[in-house]
Structures are given as C-alpha cells and as structure tokens.
Amino acid sequence: MSPPAATPLSTRVALTLAVLLGLGAAALALTPAHVSPRTRASELAVLAAGALLLVAAGTWLVRRVLAPLDRLPAQLDHARSSEPLERLPTTAPGLAGRLAHSVNDLLDRIEESRRENAVAALAAQEAERSRIAQNLHDGVGQSLTAVLLELTALGADAPPELQDRLERLREGVRASLDEVRSVARHLRPHVLEDLGLRSALAALTNDLFGTGDVLVRRGVLPGLPPLGDELELVVFRVAQEALTNVARHAEARTVEMHLGLQGDLLELTVADDGRGTAGRAEGVGTRGMRERAALVGGTLEVAARDGGGTRVTLRVPLPSRTEPTP
Ligand SMILES: Nc1ncnc2c1ncn2[C@@H]1O[C@H](COP(=O)(O)OP(=O)(O)OP(=O)(O)O)[C@@H](O)[C@H]1O
Ligand SMILES: [Mg+2]
C-alpha cells in the first residue's frame, strides 16, 4: 500500500526558510530591536545573536526534513548486503516512511526479477543438459551399440586365436557404452520423469556407490505430499551434487541420505563420515545447490557432522497442496 502523497521536499525546505526569515523580520518590526544608520556595537551583537539563532533554527529544521535522505545510503547498503534483501522500516512518519515504501517496492521488484532470472538460467541449463544427454544417447550411444553388434557378429566367424582379442574389444566398447549411459543419466534424470523421485534417488546412490565400498543408508519418507516437477528436480540436483561430493572428496565409509518432513518443511540431508570440508572454499557445486534451494524458497546448509564428516541439509517449505502421493 503506498503512503498518502505529501508536500514536496523542496516546498517544505522553502517554507521552513520562509517561516524563519519571516520570524526574523517580525522580530525586527515588532520588538524594540532596531538598526541605526551607523550600526552600533550593541546592535551588532544583537544582530549577530539573531543571525546565529536563525542559522541554528534553520539548520535544525532543514536537517529534520533531510535526515531520512542521509540515512538512506547506509540503509540501502545494509539491505543490499543481506540475503534475501532486507526491507527498510516503514514506520517512520513523513518523508522517511514514503522513501522506505518506494525503496521497498524497488527491492520487491529486484528480488522478483532475480528469481525470474535464476529460474530462466536453470531452465536453460536443464534444457541444454537434456539436449546433450539426448545427443550422447542417440549419437555416441547408438554408434557404440552398432560397433558392439558388429563385433559380436565378427566373433561368430573369426578364428579361435582372435576370440580373446575380440572379447577384450567388446568389453572395452561395453564399458564405454555404460559410461555414456551413466553420463547421460546424470545430465538428464530420465528416471525422475519415468519413475519418480524415490527411484531417481535410489538410482543415483547406486550409480555413485554401487561398485565401491562406501556403505549407503537411504531413507525416503513414505507418503510424501506431491512436490511438483520444479521441487523434485531441485531435490534431485542437490542430492546429486552432495552425493557426488561425497564420492569425490569425502573418503567416507558411510553415507546417509534422508528425505522427509520437519514440521512444514521438506528436508533432505546427505551426511558422510569422511574428512569434512573444514578449510575448503565453497565451490561452484555448493553455490549451485544454494541457488537451487533459493529458487524454491528454501535454504541450504553445509555443516560439520557430529563425530566427523559433513552434513548437507536442504530445507524447503512444502507446496500448499498436501494430499499424500497415492
Ligand atoms: N562431503 C565432502 N567431504 C569433504 N570435502 C568436501 C565435501 N564436499 C565438498 N568438499 C570440498 O569442498 C570443495 C568444494 O566443493 P563444491 O562441490 O562446492 O565445488 P565444486 O565446484 O563442485 O568442486 P568439485 O567439482 O571438486 O566438487 C571440494 O573441492 C572439496 O574439497
Ligand atoms: Mg562438487
């Protein structure tokens, strides 16, 4: 709600000065004070005192009118340095209140356009990933499959002394095919679209830790309310980055991933018992997780886990529809 229009600032300053000058003139006209054609020392003292009084009163009144402008840069700096942008207090009367309202409207619009930009950037990123995944699948993936079939056909006619070499070649091609599929799956969580978040998270942990000796504990609360495509993708991408970090950096023996509810919040945690992140600067991966969390109005915390290791927690307010998934 915008505040009522008030007298313009320039008019208020001019009025203040006019009133003061009027008071000075009235003092000369209505009091015994006067100035002789040849000004005497006593008159000079009265004039100086009067002038001082006028300057002091003028300064005080003009400052009162302009003080909100003086405070504004500091308040704006503070608002700009906070995340999300902090709103200015709007309780002050007059100019200060009106300025605060206008600035807050501006901050609303800045935040809205930031959100729109972030959504557009992430949507573009997902579209690009999807395109690359499709190309990998349809291009390299199909060619490797064709080579594999050709090698198998060749094996049927080849003499026994070549069978070993052909088998090694087939193994190599199979491994490359698996790798291409795994990269494509990482780029585009097909399984998220096809089977839902629970299976996508299971596939993720299997992909990353299936063959290693990291013990995985996974828990997804049954009957979670429907989250919607955008939120599901955010949860999946955050889990993907956090779990990839565990696989790459943590040197952990166990990793636990939980998706559940904490009051009104959806909470995803990925905790490992590895070497921890102390002293490591946050990288593009963690910043990406934060941006995705902010995109759906949530927060992301990376903290040391009790007993060693790292705990990544994503908390997001639940969407308003809350019927459980059938
Ligand atoms: N679970 C973890 N355990 C130990 N160290 C970690 C963990 N997660 C992140 N780190 C450290 O924090 C650094 C930054 O990770 P982040 O994911 O933010 O950046 P990144 O750009 O994705 O880098 P990277 O691709 O190396 O993960 C990593 O290089 C690593 O040293
Ligand atoms: Mg990373």
JSON list of N, CA, C and O and ligand atoms in Angstrom, two decimals, residues 241-242 244-245 248-249 283-286 289, ligand 2:
[
{"chain": "A", "resi": 241, "resn": "GLU", "atom": "N", "xyz": [24.56, -33.40, -6.37]},
{"chain": "A", "resi": 241, "resn": "GLU", "atom": "CA", "xyz": [25.82, -32.69, -6.11]},
{"chain": "A", "resi": 241, "resn": "GLU", "atom": "C", "xyz": [26.41, -33.12, -4.77]},
{"chain": "A", "resi": 241, "resn": "GLU", "atom": "O", "xyz": [27.61, -33.37, -4.65]},
{"chain": "A", "resi": 242, "resn": "ALA", "atom": "N", "xyz": [25.53, -33.22, -3.74]},
{"chain": "A", "resi": 242, "resn": "ALA", "atom": "CA", "xyz": [26.04, -33.57, -2.41]},
{"chain": "A", "resi": 242, "resn": "ALA", "atom": "C", "xyz": [26.63, -34.99, -2.42]},
{"chain": "A", "resi": 242, "resn": "ALA", "atom": "O", "xyz": [27.71, -35.23, -1.86]},
{"chain": "A", "resi": 244, "resn": "THR", "atom": "N", "xyz": [27.75, -36.64, -5.08]},
{"chain": "A", "resi": 244, "resn": "THR", "atom": "CA", "xyz": [28.95, -36.65, -5.92]},
{"chain": "A", "resi": 244, "resn": "THR", "atom": "C", "xyz": [30.14, -36.11, -5.13]},
{"chain": "A", "resi": 244, "resn": "THR", "atom": "O", "xyz": [31.26, -36.64, -5.22]},
{"chain": "A", "resi": 245, "resn": "ASN", "atom": "N", "xyz": [29.89, -35.08, -4.32]},
{"chain": "A", "resi": 245, "resn": "ASN", "atom": "CA", "xyz": [30.96, -34.55, -3.47]},
{"chain": "A", "resi": 245, "resn": "ASN", "atom": "C", "xyz": [31.47, -35.61, -2.49]},
{"chain": "A", "resi": 245, "resn": "ASN", "atom": "O", "xyz": [32.67, -35.72, -2.25]},
{"chain": "A", "resi": 248, "resn": "ARG", "atom": "N", "xyz": [33.53, -38.00, -4.46]},
{"chain": "A", "resi": 248, "resn": "ARG", "atom": "CA", "xyz": [34.79, -37.43, -4.96]},
{"chain": "A", "resi": 248, "resn": "ARG", "atom": "C", "xyz": [35.78, -37.06, -3.87]},
{"chain": "A", "resi": 248, "resn": "ARG", "atom": "O", "xyz": [36.97, -37.24, -4.01]},
{"chain": "A", "resi": 249, "resn": "HIS", "atom": "N", "xyz": [35.24, -36.47, -2.79]},
{"chain": "A", "resi": 249, "resn": "HIS", "atom": "CA", "xyz": [36.15, -35.81, -1.85]},
{"chain": "A", "resi": 249, "resn": "HIS", "atom": "C", "xyz": [36.20, -36.38, -0.45]},
{"chain": "A", "resi": 249, "resn": "HIS", "atom": "O", "xyz": [37.15, -36.14, 0.27]},
{"chain": "A", "resi": 283, "resn": "GLY", "atom": "N", "xyz": [32.73, -24.20, -3.56]},
{"chain": "A", "resi": 283, "resn": "GLY", "atom": "CA", "xyz": [32.94, -24.15, -5.00]},
{"chain": "A", "resi": 283, "resn": "GLY", "atom": "C", "xyz": [31.65, -23.93, -5.75]},
{"chain": "A", "resi": 283, "resn": "GLY", "atom": "O", "xyz": [30.60, -23.68, -5.16]},
{"chain": "A", "resi": 284, "resn": "VAL", "atom": "N", "xyz": [31.75, -24.06, -7.07]},
{"chain": "A", "resi": 284, "resn": "VAL", "atom": "CA", "xyz": [30.58, -23.86, -7.94]},
{"chain": "A", "resi": 284, "resn": "VAL", "atom": "C", "xyz": [29.45, -24.82, -7.54]},
{"chain": "A", "resi": 284, "resn": "VAL", "atom": "O", "xyz": [28.28, -24.47, -7.57]},
{"chain": "A", "resi": 285, "resn": "GLY", "atom": "N", "xyz": [29.85, -26.05, -7.14]},
{"chain": "A", "resi": 285, "resn": "GLY", "atom": "CA", "xyz": [28.85, -27.06, -6.80]},
{"chain": "A", "resi": 285, "resn": "GLY", "atom": "C", "xyz": [27.97, -26.61, -5.64]},
{"chain": "A", "resi": 285, "resn": "GLY", "atom": "O", "xyz": [26.73, -26.67, -5.72]},
{"chain": "A", "resi": 286, "resn": "THR", "atom": "N", "xyz": [28.61, -26.14, -4.56]},
{"chain": "A", "resi": 286, "resn": "THR", "atom": "CA", "xyz": [27.83, -25.73, -3.37]},
{"chain": "A", "resi": 286, "resn": "THR", "atom": "C", "xyz": [27.00, -24.48, -3.68]},
{"chain": "A", "resi": 286, "resn": "THR", "atom": "O", "xyz": [25.85, -24.37, -3.27]},
{"chain": "A", "resi": 289, "resn": "MET", "atom": "N", "xyz": [23.97, -25.52, -5.42]},
{"chain": "A", "resi": 289, "resn": "MET", "atom": "CA", "xyz": [22.96, -26.09, -4.53]},
{"chain": "A", "resi": 289, "resn": "MET", "atom": "C", "xyz": [22.19, -24.97, -3.83]},
{"chain": "A", "resi": 289, "resn": "MET", "atom": "O", "xyz": [20.96, -25.03, -3.71]},
{"chain": "B", "resi": 2, "resn": "MG", "atom": "MG", "xyz": [31.18, -30.54, -6.06]}
]
